[in-house]
mmCIF file of C-alpha atoms in Angstrom:
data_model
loop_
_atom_site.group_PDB
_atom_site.id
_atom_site.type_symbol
_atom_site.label_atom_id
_atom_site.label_comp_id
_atom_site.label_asym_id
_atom_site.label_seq_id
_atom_site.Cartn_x
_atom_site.Cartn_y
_atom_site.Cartn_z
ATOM 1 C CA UNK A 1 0.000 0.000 0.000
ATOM 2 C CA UNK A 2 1.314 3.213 -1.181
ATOM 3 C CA UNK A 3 1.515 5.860 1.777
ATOM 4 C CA UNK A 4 1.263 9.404 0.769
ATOM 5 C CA UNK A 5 2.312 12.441 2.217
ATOM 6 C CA UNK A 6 1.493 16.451 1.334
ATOM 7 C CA UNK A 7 3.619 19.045 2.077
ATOM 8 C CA UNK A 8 2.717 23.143 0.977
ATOM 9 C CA UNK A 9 3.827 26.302 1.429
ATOM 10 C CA UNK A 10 4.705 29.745 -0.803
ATOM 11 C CA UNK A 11 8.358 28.184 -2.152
ATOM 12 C CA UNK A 12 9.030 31.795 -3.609
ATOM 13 C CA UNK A 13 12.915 31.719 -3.735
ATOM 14 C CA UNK A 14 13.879 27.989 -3.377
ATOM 15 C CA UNK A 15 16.500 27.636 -0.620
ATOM 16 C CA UNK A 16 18.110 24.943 1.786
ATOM 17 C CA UNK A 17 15.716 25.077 4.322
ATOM 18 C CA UNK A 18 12.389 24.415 1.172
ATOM 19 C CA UNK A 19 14.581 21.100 0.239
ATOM 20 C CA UNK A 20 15.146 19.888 3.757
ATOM 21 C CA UNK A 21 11.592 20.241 4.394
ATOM 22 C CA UNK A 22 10.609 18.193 1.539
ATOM 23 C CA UNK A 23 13.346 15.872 2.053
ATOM 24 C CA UNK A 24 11.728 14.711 5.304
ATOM 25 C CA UNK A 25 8.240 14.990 4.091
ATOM 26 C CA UNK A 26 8.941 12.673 1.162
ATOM 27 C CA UNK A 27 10.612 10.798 3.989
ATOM 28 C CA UNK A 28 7.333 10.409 6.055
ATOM 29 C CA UNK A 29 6.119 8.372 3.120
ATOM 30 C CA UNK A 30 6.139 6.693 -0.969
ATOM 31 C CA UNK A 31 4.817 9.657 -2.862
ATOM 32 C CA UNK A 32 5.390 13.110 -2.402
ATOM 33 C CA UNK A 33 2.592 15.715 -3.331
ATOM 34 C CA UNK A 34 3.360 19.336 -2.732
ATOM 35 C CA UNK A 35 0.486 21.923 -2.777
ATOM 36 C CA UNK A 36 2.283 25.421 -3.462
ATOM 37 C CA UNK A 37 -0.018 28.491 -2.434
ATOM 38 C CA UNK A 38 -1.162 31.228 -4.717
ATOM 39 C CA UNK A 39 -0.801 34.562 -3.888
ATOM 40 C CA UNK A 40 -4.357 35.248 -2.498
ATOM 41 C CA UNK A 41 -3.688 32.438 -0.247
ATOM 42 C CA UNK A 42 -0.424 34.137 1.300
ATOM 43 C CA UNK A 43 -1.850 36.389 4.085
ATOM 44 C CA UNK A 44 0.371 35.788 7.079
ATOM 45 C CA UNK A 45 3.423 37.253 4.805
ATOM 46 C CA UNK A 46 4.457 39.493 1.913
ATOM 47 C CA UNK A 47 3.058 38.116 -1.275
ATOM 48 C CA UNK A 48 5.294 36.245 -3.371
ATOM 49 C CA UNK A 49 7.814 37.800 -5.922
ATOM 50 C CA UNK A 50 7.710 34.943 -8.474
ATOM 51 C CA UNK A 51 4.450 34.120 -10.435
ATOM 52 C CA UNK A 52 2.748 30.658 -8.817
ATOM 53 C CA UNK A 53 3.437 28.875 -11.771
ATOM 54 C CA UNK A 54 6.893 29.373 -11.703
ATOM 55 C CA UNK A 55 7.122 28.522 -8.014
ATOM 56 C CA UNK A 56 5.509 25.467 -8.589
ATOM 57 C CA UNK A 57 7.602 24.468 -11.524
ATOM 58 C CA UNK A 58 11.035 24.968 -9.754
ATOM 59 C CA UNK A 59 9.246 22.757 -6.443
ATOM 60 C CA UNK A 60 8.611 19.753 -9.045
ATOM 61 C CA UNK A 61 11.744 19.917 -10.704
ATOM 62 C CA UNK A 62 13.215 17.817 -7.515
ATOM 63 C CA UNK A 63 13.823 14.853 -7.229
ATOM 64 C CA UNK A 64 12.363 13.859 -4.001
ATOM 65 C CA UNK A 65 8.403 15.682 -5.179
ATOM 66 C CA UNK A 66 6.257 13.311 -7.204
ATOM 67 C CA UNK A 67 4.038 16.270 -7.975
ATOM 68 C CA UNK A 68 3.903 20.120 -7.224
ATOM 69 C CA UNK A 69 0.463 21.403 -8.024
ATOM 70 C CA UNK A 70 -0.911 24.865 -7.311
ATOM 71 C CA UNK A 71 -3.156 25.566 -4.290
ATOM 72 C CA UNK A 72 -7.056 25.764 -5.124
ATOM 73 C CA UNK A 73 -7.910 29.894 -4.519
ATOM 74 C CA UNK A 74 -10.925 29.697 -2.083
ATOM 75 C CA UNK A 75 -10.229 26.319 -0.041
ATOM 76 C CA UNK A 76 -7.190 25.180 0.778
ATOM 77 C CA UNK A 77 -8.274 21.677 1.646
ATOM 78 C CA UNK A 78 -9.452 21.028 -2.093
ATOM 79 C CA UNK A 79 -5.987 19.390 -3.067
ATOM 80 C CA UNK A 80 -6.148 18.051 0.213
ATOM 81 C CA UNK A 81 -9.673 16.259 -0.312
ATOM 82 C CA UNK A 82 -9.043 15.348 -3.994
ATOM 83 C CA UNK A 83 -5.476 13.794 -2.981
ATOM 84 C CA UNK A 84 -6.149 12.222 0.283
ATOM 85 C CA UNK A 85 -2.890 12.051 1.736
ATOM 86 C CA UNK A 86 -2.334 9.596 4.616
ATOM 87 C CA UNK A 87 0.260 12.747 6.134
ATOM 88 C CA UNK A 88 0.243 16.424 5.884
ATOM 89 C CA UNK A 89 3.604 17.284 7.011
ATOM 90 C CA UNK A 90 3.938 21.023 8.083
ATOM 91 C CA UNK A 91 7.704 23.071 7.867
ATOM 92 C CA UNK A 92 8.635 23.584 11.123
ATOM 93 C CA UNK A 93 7.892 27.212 11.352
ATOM 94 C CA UNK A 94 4.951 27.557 8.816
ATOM 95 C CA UNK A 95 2.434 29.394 10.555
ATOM 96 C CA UNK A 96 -0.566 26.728 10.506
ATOM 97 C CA UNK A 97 -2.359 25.869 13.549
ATOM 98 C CA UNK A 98 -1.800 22.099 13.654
ATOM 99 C CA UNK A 99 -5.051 21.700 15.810
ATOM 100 C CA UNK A 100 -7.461 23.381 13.534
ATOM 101 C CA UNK A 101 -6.027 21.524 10.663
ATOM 102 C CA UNK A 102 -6.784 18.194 12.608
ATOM 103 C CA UNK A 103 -10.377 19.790 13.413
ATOM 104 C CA UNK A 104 -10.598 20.693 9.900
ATOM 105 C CA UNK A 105 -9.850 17.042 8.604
ATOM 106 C CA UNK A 106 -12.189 15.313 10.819
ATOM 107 C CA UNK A 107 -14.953 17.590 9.779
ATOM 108 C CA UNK A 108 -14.053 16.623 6.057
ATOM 109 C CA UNK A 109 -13.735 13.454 6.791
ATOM 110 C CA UNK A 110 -10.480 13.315 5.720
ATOM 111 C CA UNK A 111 -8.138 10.209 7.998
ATOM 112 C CA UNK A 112 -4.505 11.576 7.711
ATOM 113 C CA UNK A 113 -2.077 12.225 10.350
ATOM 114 C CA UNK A 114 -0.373 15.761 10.785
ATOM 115 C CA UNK A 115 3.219 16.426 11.285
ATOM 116 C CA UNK A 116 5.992 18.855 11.753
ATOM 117 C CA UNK A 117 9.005 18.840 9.991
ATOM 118 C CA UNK A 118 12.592 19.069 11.964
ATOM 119 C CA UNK A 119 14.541 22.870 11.310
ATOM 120 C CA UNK A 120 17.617 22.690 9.106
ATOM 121 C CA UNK A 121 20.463 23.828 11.061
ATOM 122 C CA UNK A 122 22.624 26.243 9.215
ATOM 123 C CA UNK A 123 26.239 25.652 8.549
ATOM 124 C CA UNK A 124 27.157 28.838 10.077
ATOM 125 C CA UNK A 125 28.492 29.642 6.380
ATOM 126 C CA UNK A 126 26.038 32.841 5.841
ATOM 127 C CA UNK A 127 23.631 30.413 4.617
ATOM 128 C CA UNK A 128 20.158 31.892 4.287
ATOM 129 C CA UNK A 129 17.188 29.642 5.578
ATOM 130 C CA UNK A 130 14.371 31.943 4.745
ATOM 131 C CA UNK A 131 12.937 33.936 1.719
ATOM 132 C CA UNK A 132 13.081 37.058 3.716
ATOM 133 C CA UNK A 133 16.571 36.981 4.775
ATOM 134 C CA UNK A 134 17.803 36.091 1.291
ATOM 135 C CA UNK A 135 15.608 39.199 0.370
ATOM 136 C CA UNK A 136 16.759 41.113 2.781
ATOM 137 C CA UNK A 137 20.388 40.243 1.843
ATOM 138 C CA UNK A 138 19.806 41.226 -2.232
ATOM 139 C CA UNK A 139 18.341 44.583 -0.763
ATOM 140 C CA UNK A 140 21.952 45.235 1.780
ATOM 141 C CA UNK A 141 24.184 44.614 -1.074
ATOM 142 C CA UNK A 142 22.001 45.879 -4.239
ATOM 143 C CA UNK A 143 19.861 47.724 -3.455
#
């Protein structure tokens, strides 16, 4: 029986941290699904720079994703519902509440377990782990 596993989240400039997470979320199971948000979906930060299309090409150009799709634009547990995933596995610092998504499941009827992803460590090498830092970086030395 083939377990699989969902991961999401805005991917806008790839980095270490975005593979490590999906490293251990393909980890969790056999097939790898990742649901990358649109930008009327990202709220809880500032909107994405890259188009969603191109964020979600980039996400299932690796290896380790069996297939990046775009977020649905009014309900975010469409993908969810149409794929259903045996795990949702969460970054370690997205900003979900991993109680409302189990409240949300259950109400859907949707039988999947929810987990958290571990944090990279950095190698201490200036490595960037977020967007915003990279960002922030471009901005201190060309902007």
């Amino acid at each position: 029986m083939t377990r699989t596993v969902i991961a999401q989240g805005t991917f806008d400039i790839l980095h270490p941290g975005h593979v490590h997470y999906l490293e251990e979320a393909a980890a969790m199971g056999d097939e790898l699904y990742v649901i990358v948000a649109r930008k009327a979906n990202v709220d809880h930060k500032s909107a994405p720079i890259c188009p969603a299309t191109q964020r979600r090409d980039v996400v299932n150009a690796l290896e380790t994703v069996d297939e990046a799709l775009l977020g649905h634009e009014e309900d975010i547990f469409v993908p969810i519902e149409e794929i259903d995933p045996d795990v949702i596995a969460l970054g370690h610092d997205q900003h979900h509440d991993d109680e409302a998504i189990v409240a949300e499941l259950d109400r859907r009827g949707i039988d999947c377990e929810v987990r958290r992803a571990s944090p990279r460590e950095s190698t201490g090498e200036g490595e960037l782990l977020s967007t915003r830092l990279i960002i922030d970086r471009i901005l201190e030395q060309r902007g």
